[in-house]
Amino acid sequence: MSLELYMDLLSAPCRAVYIFARKNGIPFDFQFVDLLKGHHHSREYIKINPLRKLPSLKDGKFVLSESVAILFYLCRKYSAPSHWYPPDLHTRARIDEFMAWQHTAIQLPMNKILWIKLLIPMITGEEVPAEKTEQMLEEVKKSLHLFEEKFLQDRMFITGDQISLADLVALVEMMQPMASNHNIFLNSAKLAEWRMRVELSIGSGLFWEAHERLMKLTEWDCSTLDPVVKERICEFLQKYK
Amino acid sequence: MGLELYLDLLSQPCRAVYIFAKKSGIPFELRAVELLKGQHLSDAFAQVNPLKKVPALKDGDFTLSESVAILLYLTRKYEVPDHWYPQDLQARARVDEYLAWQHTTLRRNCLRALWHKVMLPVFLGEPVSPQMLAATLAELDETLQLLEDKFLQNKAFLAGPGISLADLVAITELMHPMGAGCQVFKGRPKLAAWRQHVEAAVGEELFQEAHEVILKAKDSPPTNPTIKQKLMPGVLAMIQ
């Protein structure tokens, strides 16, 4: 039984794992768990990951969730080139620091943009009040500013001259709002240039293949959304309104 | 100048770093940063951590924030016993998994429980509606269930047979709502047993010392308007 990765490329953490595995030639079975159909709540999937989140990794009997943990696991098990997670004490610490910070500082806000600008109006038919949107965009601005000032600075990549796990995770997350036609790279030449470097380092083919489903999200016919799932989403959305 | 750790034991991640450094016999200078006085917002501290948060580490010219990163840095630099962050591939992955999961779940809910129940009304003089508090405590409850069912299960510790960084990070989180008077271990014998194991492994004296401040949180005197104004934006951002 080969390595299985349970993913939906709509999710940024899934894209990070997918790109990393493909880029490093790690053989795996892509087990598609359709977020739009609520399959992460299916009995089948709950057996695999009771947290109902994606991505999950299954290596024989060993099941692992959390993309950061999965990336470290794959890095070690398949002896990925050291630039992905350099052994130097300080460099590695900087990656750890970013990986910890990004959960709340980047991933959450980037998803919020997607929800507020696309998914909430699409699913509930209501727009989020402009005030909330403004507030959220201010938050995002602050986070991106911190990202540039503290993590990227004047370097080509977060750790220096080569791409690492930190750049991969950062970029896939910053791509999330693109699905709602919100391009956070427009406001900063520095970020835009870094984005291009990371894309080229990964390989444009692989990069855009991984982002295809995300970029087509506006075409999704949400009338097919399972009513139970829709209800759950509406409850969850109360937080954003 | 040796290793400096910028800490306020009011903060859960600071407690985890403090306990780990002390338990592992890592020599360090404690630099106190008083959160309730807004010292983390000073220009001086921004030199150490531009993210304006604690804990922060300074090792010569090298500065580092984020408790998980700091714990891993100390683990590698000071060659601590293997059980904290095991070499074994799968055992280590379990620790990584917990350390990643907790940011938006247990961490968030324990923080909100403390601030909604005690710190906002008592220290900042900002009332919190009973509905808001009830919702927060319900979310905490759900997270505690996940902690038990998915991470602890029937094991002695979260990630395996021995205490690891995961247990340290988790226990210091759970002491936060305890400081607010939420009896998180009551009616949860599995978690209560795990807590005993963790305290015993860390050492009761060290554990109590690290938690002295948080357990007095309920008695925080109300702050003054100047400090309140200074702290509010950061607090609201932190607990959202």
GROMACS .gro file of C-alpha atoms in nm:
model
  481
    1MET     CA    1   0.000   0.000   0.000
    2SER     CA    2   0.156   0.323  -0.113
    3LEU     CA    3   0.143   0.665   0.045
    4GLU     CA    4  -0.202   0.822   0.030
    5LEU     CA    5  -0.269   1.194   0.045
    6TYR     CA    6  -0.626   1.300   0.112
    7MET     CA    7  -0.673   1.642  -0.041
    8ASP     CA    8  -0.886   1.898  -0.216
    9LEU     CA    9  -0.670   2.154  -0.397
   10LEU     CA   10  -0.918   2.426  -0.305
   11SER     CA   11  -0.744   2.421   0.031
   12ALA     CA   12  -0.411   2.604   0.057
   13PRO     CA   13  -0.254   2.354   0.297
   14CYS     CA   14  -0.344   2.077   0.048
   15ARG     CA   15  -0.174   2.266  -0.233
   16ALA     CA   16   0.142   2.303  -0.026
   17VAL     CA   17   0.156   1.928   0.036
   18TYR     CA   18   0.063   1.844  -0.325
   19ILE     CA   19   0.325   2.074  -0.477
   20PHE     CA   20   0.593   1.954  -0.237
   21ALA     CA   21   0.525   1.586  -0.305
   22ARG     CA   22   0.510   1.634  -0.682
   23LYS     CA   23   0.815   1.860  -0.695
   24ASN     CA   24   1.019   1.607  -0.500
   25GLY     CA   25   0.901   1.308  -0.698
   26ILE     CA   26   0.737   1.147  -0.396
   27PRO     CA   27   0.499   0.876  -0.521
   28PHE     CA   28   0.150   0.896  -0.376
   29ASP     CA   29  -0.215   0.815  -0.440
   30PHE     CA   30  -0.424   1.131  -0.463
   31GLN     CA   31  -0.741   1.064  -0.266
   32PHE     CA   32  -0.980   1.340  -0.362
   33VAL     CA   33  -1.206   1.455  -0.076
   34ASP     CA   34  -1.448   1.706  -0.227
   35LEU     CA   35  -1.488   2.000   0.010
   36LEU     CA   36  -1.763   2.150  -0.203
   37LYS     CA   37  -1.968   1.834  -0.161
   38GLY     CA   38  -1.895   1.816   0.210
   39HIS     CA   39  -1.712   1.485   0.174
   40HIS     CA   40  -1.478   1.577   0.459
   41HIS     CA   41  -1.780   1.514   0.681
   42SER     CA   42  -1.849   1.171   0.533
   43ARG     CA   43  -1.835   0.865   0.755
   44GLU     CA   44  -1.561   0.726   0.533
   45TYR     CA   45  -1.339   1.024   0.578
   46ILE     CA   46  -1.410   1.072   0.948
   47LYS     CA   47  -1.270   0.721   1.000
   48ILE     CA   48  -0.947   0.840   0.845
   49ASN     CA   49  -0.936   1.182   1.012
   50PRO     CA   50  -1.182   1.248   1.296
   51LEU     CA   51  -1.079   1.615   1.284
   52ARG     CA   52  -1.251   1.627   0.940
   53LYS     CA   53  -0.979   1.844   0.797
   54LEU     CA   54  -0.760   1.832   0.492
   55PRO     CA   55  -0.493   1.739   0.408
   56SER     CA   56  -0.439   1.398   0.566
   57LEU     CA   57  -0.159   1.156   0.500
   58LYS     CA   58  -0.191   0.779   0.528
   59ASP     CA   59   0.129   0.578   0.522
   60GLY     CA   60   0.037   0.217   0.585
   61LYS     CA   61  -0.145   0.232   0.918
   62PHE     CA   62   0.003   0.569   1.010
   63VAL     CA   63  -0.238   0.861   0.964
   64LEU     CA   64  -0.123   1.219   1.002
   65SER     CA   65  -0.304   1.550   0.971
   66GLU     CA   66  -0.184   1.914   0.971
   67SER     CA   67  -0.001   2.023   0.657
   68VAL     CA   68   0.301   2.154   0.849
   69ALA     CA   69   0.348   1.815   1.017
   70ILE     CA   70   0.296   1.638   0.685
   71LEU     CA   71   0.553   1.857   0.509
   72PHE     CA   72   0.813   1.789   0.780
   73TYR     CA   73   0.734   1.416   0.766
   74LEU     CA   74   0.772   1.399   0.388
   75CYS     CA   75   1.089   1.607   0.402
   76ARG     CA   76   1.250   1.366   0.645
   77LYS     CA   77   1.118   1.038   0.512
   78TYR     CA   78   1.206   1.110   0.151
   79SER     CA   79   1.527   1.305   0.224
   80ALA     CA   80   1.420   1.613   0.031
   81PRO     CA   81   1.701   1.854  -0.070
   82SER     CA   82   1.814   2.043   0.237
   83HIS     CA   83   1.712   2.390   0.114
   84TRP     CA   84   1.350   2.300   0.188
   85TYR     CA   85   1.423   2.283   0.563
   86PRO     CA   86   1.792   2.369   0.616
   87PRO     CA   87   1.965   2.207   0.909
   88ASP     CA   88   2.138   2.530   1.019
   89LEU     CA   89   2.001   2.616   1.364
   90HIS     CA   90   1.906   2.977   1.292
   91THR     CA   91   1.770   2.918   0.945
   92ARG     CA   92   1.555   2.629   1.058
   93ALA     CA   93   1.428   2.837   1.351
   94ARG     CA   94   1.321   3.112   1.112
   95ILE     CA   95   1.114   2.859   0.913
   96ASP     CA   96   0.962   2.721   1.235
   97GLU     CA   97   0.879   3.075   1.337
   98PHE     CA   98   0.701   3.145   1.011
   99MET     CA   99   0.517   2.811   1.014
  100ALA     CA  100   0.385   2.887   1.363
  101TRP     CA  101   0.295   3.250   1.292
  102GLN     CA  102   0.119   3.189   0.962
  103HIS     CA  103  -0.173   2.988   1.103
  104THR     CA  104  -0.335   3.298   1.247
  105ALA     CA  105  -0.152   3.575   1.064
  106ILE     CA  106  -0.176   3.459   0.704
  107GLN     CA  107  -0.392   3.150   0.655
  108LEU     CA  108  -0.690   3.277   0.851
  109PRO     CA  109  -0.708   3.627   0.697
  110MET     CA  110  -0.652   3.497   0.343
  111ASN     CA  111  -0.942   3.257   0.385
  112LYS     CA  112  -1.154   3.535   0.529
  113ILE     CA  113  -1.110   3.735   0.210
  114LEU     CA  114  -1.233   3.441   0.008
  115TRP     CA  115  -1.535   3.389   0.231
  116ILE     CA  116  -1.628   3.755   0.251
  117LYS     CA  117  -1.578   3.839  -0.115
  118LEU     CA  118  -1.702   3.523  -0.279
  119LEU     CA  119  -1.840   3.236  -0.075
  120ILE     CA  120  -2.074   3.417   0.162
  121PRO     CA  121  -2.250   3.613  -0.113
  122MET     CA  122  -2.257   3.301  -0.331
  123ILE     CA  123  -2.395   3.064  -0.071
  124THR     CA  124  -2.621   3.288   0.135
  125GLY     CA  125  -2.709   3.545  -0.129
  126GLU     CA  126  -2.613   3.822   0.114
  127GLU     CA  127  -2.324   4.063   0.103
  128VAL     CA  128  -2.107   4.116   0.407
  129PRO     CA  129  -2.138   4.475   0.542
  130ALA     CA  130  -1.873   4.703   0.392
  131GLU     CA  131  -1.746   4.790   0.737
  132LYS     CA  132  -1.652   4.431   0.814
  133THR     CA  133  -1.484   4.397   0.477
  134GLU     CA  134  -1.279   4.711   0.532
  135GLN     CA  135  -1.176   4.596   0.878
  136MET     CA  136  -1.068   4.261   0.745
  137LEU     CA  137  -0.870   4.412   0.459
  138GLU     CA  138  -0.688   4.637   0.707
  139GLU     CA  139  -0.589   4.328   0.907
  140VAL     CA  140  -0.461   4.162   0.592
  141LYS     CA  141  -0.259   4.471   0.504
  142LYS     CA  142  -0.093   4.465   0.845
  143SER     CA  143  -0.008   4.096   0.820
  144LEU     CA  144   0.140   4.131   0.473
  145HIS     CA  145   0.341   4.429   0.589
  146LEU     CA  146   0.483   4.221   0.876
  147PHE     CA  147   0.554   3.938   0.632
  148GLU     CA  148   0.759   4.170   0.411
  149GLU     CA  149   0.937   4.350   0.694
  150LYS     CA  150   1.016   4.055   0.914
  151PHE     CA  151   1.022   3.738   0.707
  152LEU     CA  152   1.112   3.841   0.355
  153GLN     CA  153   1.312   4.163   0.407
  154ASP     CA  154   1.557   4.214   0.118
  155ARG     CA  155   1.612   3.849   0.049
  156MET     CA  156   1.514   3.650  -0.257
  157PHE     CA  157   1.334   3.394  -0.045
  158ILE     CA  158   1.247   3.382   0.324
  159THR     CA  159   1.567   3.202   0.425
  160GLY     CA  160   1.797   3.353   0.162
  161ASP     CA  161   1.882   3.240  -0.186
  162GLN     CA  162   1.669   2.931  -0.212
  163ILE     CA  163   1.307   2.834  -0.175
  164SER     CA  164   1.206   2.661   0.147
  165LEU     CA  165   0.889   2.517   0.301
  166ALA     CA  166   0.813   2.863   0.436
  167ASP     CA  167   0.790   3.022   0.090
  168LEU     CA  168   0.574   2.737  -0.035
  169VAL     CA  169   0.328   2.761   0.252
  170ALA     CA  170   0.322   3.142   0.238
  171LEU     CA  171   0.253   3.157  -0.133
  172VAL     CA  172  -0.023   2.896  -0.155
  173GLU     CA  173  -0.202   3.079   0.122
  174MET     CA  174  -0.163   3.418  -0.039
  175MET     CA  175  -0.311   3.272  -0.358
  176GLN     CA  176  -0.636   3.186  -0.180
  177PRO     CA  177  -0.808   3.524  -0.235
  178MET     CA  178  -0.736   3.501  -0.610
  179ALA     CA  179  -1.045   3.282  -0.639
  180SER     CA  180  -1.250   3.588  -0.548
  181ASN     CA  181  -1.055   3.807  -0.789
  182HIS     CA  182  -0.866   3.966  -0.507
  183ASN     CA  183  -0.498   3.988  -0.589
  184ILE     CA  184  -0.292   4.083  -0.284
  185PHE     CA  185   0.023   4.105  -0.495
  186LEU     CA  186  -0.096   4.415  -0.677
  187ASN     CA  187  -0.012   4.641  -0.384
  188SER     CA  188   0.351   4.548  -0.348
  189ALA     CA  189   0.620   4.506  -0.610
  190LYS     CA  190   0.834   4.325  -0.357
  191LEU     CA  191   0.564   4.065  -0.291
  192ALA     CA  192   0.486   4.030  -0.661
  193GLU     CA  193   0.852   3.967  -0.742
  194TRP     CA  194   0.885   3.715  -0.462
  195ARG     CA  195   0.569   3.543  -0.585
  196MET     CA  196   0.718   3.503  -0.931
  197ARG     CA  197   1.044   3.367  -0.794
  198VAL     CA  198   0.860   3.107  -0.588
  199GLU     CA  199   0.642   3.009  -0.884
  200LEU     CA  200   0.947   2.970  -1.109
  201SER     CA  201   1.131   2.774  -0.843
  202ILE     CA  202   0.841   2.531  -0.820
  203GLY     CA  203   0.786   2.531  -1.194
  204SER     CA  204   0.501   2.726  -1.350
  205GLY     CA  205   0.339   2.412  -1.491
  206LEU     CA  206   0.309   2.243  -1.153
  207PHE     CA  207   0.219   2.568  -0.979
  208TRP     CA  208  -0.074   2.652  -1.203
  209GLU     CA  209  -0.192   2.292  -1.223
  210ALA     CA  210  -0.216   2.294  -0.844
  211HIS     CA  211  -0.416   2.618  -0.855
  212GLU     CA  212  -0.655   2.525  -1.134
  213ARG     CA  213  -0.945   2.420  -0.912
  214LEU     CA  214  -0.910   2.732  -0.698
  215MET     CA  215  -0.912   2.962  -0.998
  216LYS     CA  216  -1.234   2.801  -1.126
  217LEU     CA  217  -1.421   2.842  -0.798
  218THR     CA  218  -1.640   3.124  -0.931
  219GLU     CA  219  -1.784   2.873  -1.179
  220TRP     CA  220  -1.908   2.647  -0.901
  221ASP     CA  221  -2.281   2.592  -0.904
  222CYS     CA  222  -2.353   2.611  -0.535
  223SER     CA  223  -2.715   2.514  -0.584
  224THR     CA  224  -2.580   2.160  -0.579
  225LEU     CA  225  -2.460   2.214  -0.224
  226ASP     CA  226  -2.596   1.950   0.012
  227PRO     CA  227  -2.861   2.127   0.232
  228VAL     CA  228  -2.712   1.989   0.554
  229VAL     CA  229  -2.371   2.116   0.453
  230LYS     CA  230  -2.526   2.447   0.349
  231GLU     CA  231  -2.681   2.485   0.693
  232ARG     CA  232  -2.351   2.413   0.862
  233ILE     CA  233  -2.181   2.671   0.644
  234CYS     CA  234  -2.446   2.934   0.722
  235GLU     CA  235  -2.395   2.876   1.095
  236PHE     CA  236  -2.023   2.904   1.057
  237LEU     CA  237  -2.069   3.220   0.853
  238GLN     CA  238  -2.240   3.401   1.138
  239LYS     CA  239  -1.891   3.471   1.267
  240TYR     CA  240  -1.805   3.675   0.961
  241LYS     CA  241  -2.114   3.891   0.955
  242MET     CA  242   2.563   3.814   2.682
  243GLY     CA  243   2.404   3.470   2.711
  244LEU     CA  244   2.061   3.348   2.619
  245GLU     CA  245   1.781   3.591   2.706
  246LEU     CA  246   1.415   3.492   2.730
  247TYR     CA  247   1.159   3.771   2.724
  248LEU     CA  248   0.861   3.639   2.915
  249ASP     CA  249   0.547   3.721   3.108
  250LEU     CA  250   0.417   3.413   3.288
  251LEU     CA  251   0.065   3.547   3.243
  252SER     CA  252   0.101   3.415   2.887
  253GLN     CA  253   0.057   3.045   2.812
  254PRO     CA  254   0.331   3.016   2.551
  255CYS     CA  255   0.569   3.189   2.793
  256ARG     CA  256   0.494   2.929   3.057
  257ALA     CA  257   0.574   2.646   2.818
  258VAL     CA  258   0.909   2.803   2.727
  259TYR     CA  259   0.989   2.882   3.091
  260ILE     CA  260   0.913   2.533   3.217
  261PHE     CA  261   1.106   2.372   2.932
  262ALA     CA  262   1.416   2.587   2.981
  263LYS     CA  263   1.417   2.537   3.357
  264LYS     CA  264   1.344   2.165   3.342
  265SER     CA  265   1.619   2.115   3.086
  266GLY     CA  266   1.869   2.312   3.291
  267ILE     CA  267   1.919   2.565   3.010
  268PRO     CA  268   2.090   2.876   3.149
  269PHE     CA  269   1.910   3.196   3.058
  270GLU     CA  270   1.846   3.553   3.171
  271LEU     CA  271   1.479   3.616   3.233
  272ARG     CA  272   1.374   3.951   3.088
  273ALA     CA  273   1.033   4.033   3.230
  274VAL     CA  274   0.789   4.198   2.990
  275GLU     CA  275   0.476   4.303   3.175
  276LEU     CA  276   0.184   4.256   2.939
  277LEU     CA  277  -0.073   4.422   3.165
  278LYS     CA  278   0.142   4.736   3.165
  279GLY     CA  279   0.172   4.729   2.787
  280GLN     CA  280   0.549   4.677   2.794
  281HIS     CA  281   0.530   4.449   2.490
  282LEU     CA  282   0.422   4.754   2.289
  283SER     CA  283   0.736   4.955   2.366
  284ASP     CA  284   0.989   5.056   2.101
  285ALA     CA  285   1.262   4.890   2.302
  286PHE     CA  286   1.086   4.555   2.293
  287ALA     CA  287   1.009   4.593   1.922
  288GLN     CA  288   1.387   4.569   1.870
  289VAL     CA  289   1.371   4.220   2.014
  290ASN     CA  290   1.042   4.122   1.852
  291PRO     CA  291   0.884   4.344   1.585
  292LEU     CA  292   0.571   4.127   1.618
  293LYS     CA  293   0.536   4.277   1.970
  294LYS     CA  294   0.453   3.951   2.137
  295VAL     CA  295   0.593   3.726   2.404
  296PRO     CA  296   0.771   3.493   2.436
  297ALA     CA  297   1.077   3.616   2.251
  298LEU     CA  298   1.432   3.484   2.256
  299LYS     CA  299   1.759   3.666   2.208
  300ASP     CA  300   2.075   3.462   2.164
  301GLY     CA  301   2.359   3.701   2.085
  302ASP     CA  302   2.237   3.885   1.776
  303PHE     CA  303   1.980   3.622   1.693
  304THR     CA  304   1.621   3.698   1.788
  305LEU     CA  305   1.330   3.459   1.762
  306SER     CA  306   0.958   3.467   1.838
  307GLU     CA  307   0.676   3.207   1.845
  308SER     CA  308   0.691   2.961   2.134
  309VAL     CA  309   0.687   2.654   1.910
  310ALA     CA  310   0.991   2.783   1.721
  311ILE     CA  311   1.163   2.876   2.047
  312LEU     CA  312   1.098   2.533   2.199
  313LEU     CA  313   1.236   2.361   1.888
  314TYR     CA  314   1.541   2.591   1.885
  315LEU     CA  315   1.619   2.515   2.249
  316THR     CA  316   1.562   2.143   2.187
  317ARG     CA  317   1.817   2.138   1.908
  318LYS     CA  318   2.074   2.372   2.055
  319TYR     CA  319   2.088   2.215   2.399
  320GLU     CA  320   2.049   1.846   2.310
  321VAL     CA  321   1.772   1.763   2.551
  322PRO     CA  322   1.642   1.408   2.619
  323ASP     CA  323   1.483   1.246   2.315
  324HIS     CA  324   1.129   1.220   2.453
  325TRP     CA  325   1.072   1.594   2.420
  326TYR     CA  326   1.097   1.580   2.038
  327PRO     CA  327   1.168   1.219   1.941
  328GLN     CA  328   1.404   1.125   1.660
  329ASP     CA  329   1.163   0.852   1.550
  330LEU     CA  330   0.987   0.968   1.233
  331GLN     CA  331   0.630   0.891   1.334
  332ALA     CA  332   0.666   0.989   1.699
  333ARG     CA  333   0.806   1.325   1.593
  334ALA     CA  334   0.525   1.370   1.341
  335ARG     CA  335   0.273   1.326   1.624
  336VAL     CA  336   0.436   1.610   1.816
  337ASP     CA  337   0.445   1.829   1.504
  338GLU     CA  338   0.082   1.751   1.439
  339TYR     CA  339  -0.027   1.866   1.785
  340LEU     CA  340   0.194   2.176   1.779
  341ALA     CA  341   0.039   2.279   1.445
  342TRP     CA  342  -0.322   2.197   1.539
  343GLN     CA  343  -0.331   2.384   1.867
  344HIS     CA  344  -0.279   2.741   1.734
  345THR     CA  345  -0.633   2.791   1.608
  346THR     CA  346  -0.807   2.551   1.846
  347LEU     CA  347  -0.702   2.496   2.205
  348ARG     CA  348  -0.482   2.806   2.214
  349ARG     CA  349  -0.757   3.026   2.079
  350ASN     CA  350  -1.032   2.886   2.300
  351CYS     CA  351  -0.830   2.894   2.622
  352LEU     CA  352  -0.732   3.255   2.553
  353ARG     CA  353  -1.091   3.355   2.485
  354ALA     CA  354  -1.213   3.177   2.799
  355LEU     CA  355  -0.973   3.376   3.018
  356TRP     CA  356  -1.043   3.710   2.855
  357HIS     CA  357  -1.418   3.671   2.823
  358LYS     CA  358  -1.464   3.536   3.175
  359VAL     CA  359  -1.214   3.745   3.369
  360MET     CA  360  -0.973   3.979   3.198
  361LEU     CA  361  -1.215   4.185   2.989
  362PRO     CA  362  -1.472   4.246   3.265
  363VAL     CA  363  -1.240   4.259   3.567
  364PHE     CA  364  -0.914   4.403   3.440
  365LEU     CA  365  -1.032   4.610   3.144
  366GLY     CA  366  -1.378   4.695   3.275
  367GLU     CA  367  -1.539   4.579   2.951
  368PRO     CA  368  -1.851   4.373   3.015
  369VAL     CA  369  -1.898   4.053   2.820
  370SER     CA  370  -2.251   3.931   2.745
  371PRO     CA  371  -2.359   3.603   2.904
  372GLN     CA  372  -2.430   3.469   2.552
  373MET     CA  373  -2.077   3.548   2.436
  374LEU     CA  374  -1.928   3.383   2.743
  375ALA     CA  375  -2.152   3.079   2.708
  376ALA     CA  376  -2.054   3.041   2.341
  377THR     CA  377  -1.685   3.068   2.427
  378LEU     CA  378  -1.709   2.809   2.702
  379ALA     CA  379  -1.903   2.575   2.472
  380GLU     CA  380  -1.629   2.603   2.208
  381LEU     CA  381  -1.367   2.532   2.473
  382ASP     CA  382  -1.562   2.226   2.576
  383GLU     CA  383  -1.568   2.096   2.219
  384THR     CA  384  -1.195   2.147   2.185
  385LEU     CA  385  -1.129   1.966   2.513
  386GLN     CA  386  -1.327   1.673   2.377
  387LEU     CA  387  -1.112   1.668   2.063
  388LEU     CA  388  -0.799   1.685   2.277
  389GLU     CA  389  -0.913   1.378   2.466
  390ASP     CA  390  -1.057   1.178   2.177
  391LYS     CA  391  -0.808   1.247   1.903
  392PHE     CA  392  -0.481   1.333   2.074
  393LEU     CA  393  -0.474   1.177   2.419
  394GLN     CA  394  -0.696   0.872   2.359
  395ASN     CA  395  -0.576   0.602   2.601
  396LYS     CA  396  -0.215   0.708   2.616
  397ALA     CA  397  -0.024   0.849   2.911
  398PHE     CA  398   0.090   1.150   2.708
  399LEU     CA  399  -0.033   1.322   2.393
  400ALA     CA  400   0.223   1.206   2.142
  401GLY     CA  401   0.339   0.876   2.288
  402PRO     CA  402   0.462   0.701   2.600
  403GLY     CA  403   0.679   0.989   2.723
  404ILE     CA  404   0.621   1.357   2.787
  405SER     CA  405   0.693   1.574   2.484
  406LEU     CA  406   0.675   1.940   2.380
  407ALA     CA  407   0.312   1.873   2.288
  408ASP     CA  408   0.216   1.800   2.649
  409LEU     CA  409   0.395   2.108   2.776
  410VAL     CA  410   0.224   2.334   2.526
  411ALA     CA  411  -0.115   2.176   2.598
  412ILE     CA  412  -0.099   2.180   2.976
  413THR     CA  413   0.006   2.545   2.992
  414GLU     CA  414  -0.291   2.626   2.767
  415LEU     CA  415  -0.535   2.444   2.995
  416MET     CA  416  -0.414   2.634   3.298
  417HIS     CA  417  -0.537   2.953   3.133
  418PRO     CA  418  -0.910   2.882   3.177
  419MET     CA  419  -0.822   2.736   3.518
  420GLY     CA  420  -0.690   3.080   3.605
  421ALA     CA  421  -1.031   3.213   3.507
  422GLY     CA  422  -1.203   2.970   3.742
  423CYS     CA  423  -1.311   2.720   3.474
  424GLN     CA  424  -1.271   2.370   3.614
  425VAL     CA  425  -1.158   2.212   3.288
  426PHE     CA  426  -1.045   1.889   3.450
  427LYS     CA  427  -1.368   1.831   3.641
  428GLY     CA  428  -1.574   1.553   3.486
  429ARG     CA  429  -1.282   1.466   3.259
  430PRO     CA  430  -1.093   1.190   3.440
  431LYS     CA  431  -0.872   1.113   3.138
  432LEU     CA  432  -0.750   1.472   3.115
  433ALA     CA  433  -0.713   1.492   3.494
  434ALA     CA  434  -0.495   1.179   3.493
  435TRP     CA  435  -0.288   1.318   3.207
  436ARG     CA  436  -0.243   1.641   3.399
  437GLN     CA  437  -0.103   1.446   3.696
  438HIS     CA  438   0.141   1.266   3.468
  439VAL     CA  439   0.259   1.591   3.314
  440GLU     CA  440   0.297   1.768   3.648
  441ALA     CA  441   0.492   1.474   3.789
  442ALA     CA  442   0.719   1.461   3.482
  443VAL     CA  443   0.785   1.837   3.496
  444GLY     CA  444   0.817   1.846   3.873
  445GLU     CA  445   0.544   1.988   4.096
  446GLU     CA  446   0.750   2.273   4.233
  447LEU     CA  447   0.845   2.404   3.890
  448PHE     CA  448   0.490   2.357   3.762
  449GLN     CA  449   0.340   2.553   4.052
  450GLU     CA  450   0.602   2.827   4.025
  451ALA     CA  451   0.529   2.872   3.653
  452HIS     CA  452   0.155   2.897   3.719
  453GLU     CA  453   0.154   3.129   4.017
  454VAL     CA  454   0.074   3.437   3.807
  455ILE     CA  455  -0.209   3.291   3.598
  456LEU     CA  456  -0.380   3.140   3.900
  457LYS     CA  457  -0.405   3.491   4.044
  458ALA     CA  458  -0.550   3.639   3.725
  459LYS     CA  459  -0.898   3.669   3.878
  460ASP     CA  460  -0.752   3.909   4.134
  461SER     CA  461  -0.608   4.151   3.878
  462PRO     CA  462  -0.694   4.504   3.993
  463PRO     CA  463  -0.885   4.706   3.733
  464THR     CA  464  -0.654   4.900   3.505
  465ASN     CA  465  -0.656   5.274   3.437
  466PRO     CA  466  -0.803   5.438   3.124
  467THR     CA  467  -0.462   5.518   2.971
  468ILE     CA  468  -0.343   5.160   2.982
  469LYS     CA  469  -0.681   5.031   2.878
  470GLN     CA  470  -0.672   5.244   2.565
  471LYS     CA  471  -0.323   5.121   2.489
  472LEU     CA  472  -0.408   4.754   2.534
  473MET     CA  473  -0.758   4.726   2.382
  474PRO     CA  474  -0.674   4.704   2.009
  475GLY     CA  475  -0.415   4.430   2.071
  476VAL     CA  476  -0.647   4.241   2.302
  477LEU     CA  477  -0.937   4.251   2.057
  478ALA     CA  478  -0.712   4.132   1.774
  479MET     CA  479  -0.573   3.855   1.992
  480ILE     CA  480  -0.906   3.708   2.099
  481GLN     CA  481  -1.104   3.726   1.778
   0.00000   0.00000   0.00000
